[in-house]
Phi, psi and omega in degrees: 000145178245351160147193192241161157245181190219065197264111164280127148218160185312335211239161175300182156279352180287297186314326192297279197298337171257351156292194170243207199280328165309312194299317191276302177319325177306279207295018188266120166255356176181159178225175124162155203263158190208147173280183210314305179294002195284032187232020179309325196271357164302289178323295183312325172287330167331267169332311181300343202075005169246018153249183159200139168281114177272326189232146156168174193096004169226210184203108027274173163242130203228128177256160134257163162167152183296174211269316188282002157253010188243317168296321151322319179285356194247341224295335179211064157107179180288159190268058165192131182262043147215048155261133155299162154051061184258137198220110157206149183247085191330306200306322177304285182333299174305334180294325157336078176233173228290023168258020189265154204269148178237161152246178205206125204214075171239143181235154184285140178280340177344000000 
């Protein structure tokens, strides 16, 4: 494996699915790409219960979780200091508020 890429968006996953492609680009609050371990602070909201795996055994593999257990962990920056391509659009982030379900969108780089 060579690592993950990474997409936040505003939106649920259902909403994900009945947009178009457009819809999601509206809705992308971060991008960036991490090697193998970069998906440790995901697994942790996992555990705390404030995430959850909705998808996975393919690729993509898809979490929720609320903008207020997820945004705060970006406010400076991604949470791996060996991340790439990194993209966030703060303004979108701020616009959040924190009880709105995000979806968390990571695929394998393999």
């Amino acid at each position: 494996m060579l690592g993950w890429t990474i997409s936040v968006y505003g939106l649920t996953p259902e909403q994900g699915e009945r947009g178009t492609g457009g819809d999601r680009v509206d809705a992308e609050l971060a991008y960036w790409e991490v090697g193998c371990f970069g998906l440790d602070w995901l697994t942790e909201l996992v555990a705390a219960g404030k995430a959850e795996q909705v998808s996975h055994g393919g690729c993509p593999n898809r979490h929720v979780a609320r903008a207020g257990d997820v945004l705060p962990l970006l406010a400076d920056g991604v949470p791996d200091d060996n991340a790439r391509e990194v993209k966030l659009h703060t303004d979108r982030m701020a616009a959040c508020p924190a009880d709105q379900v995000l979806t968390i969108v990571t695929w394998d780089q393999s």
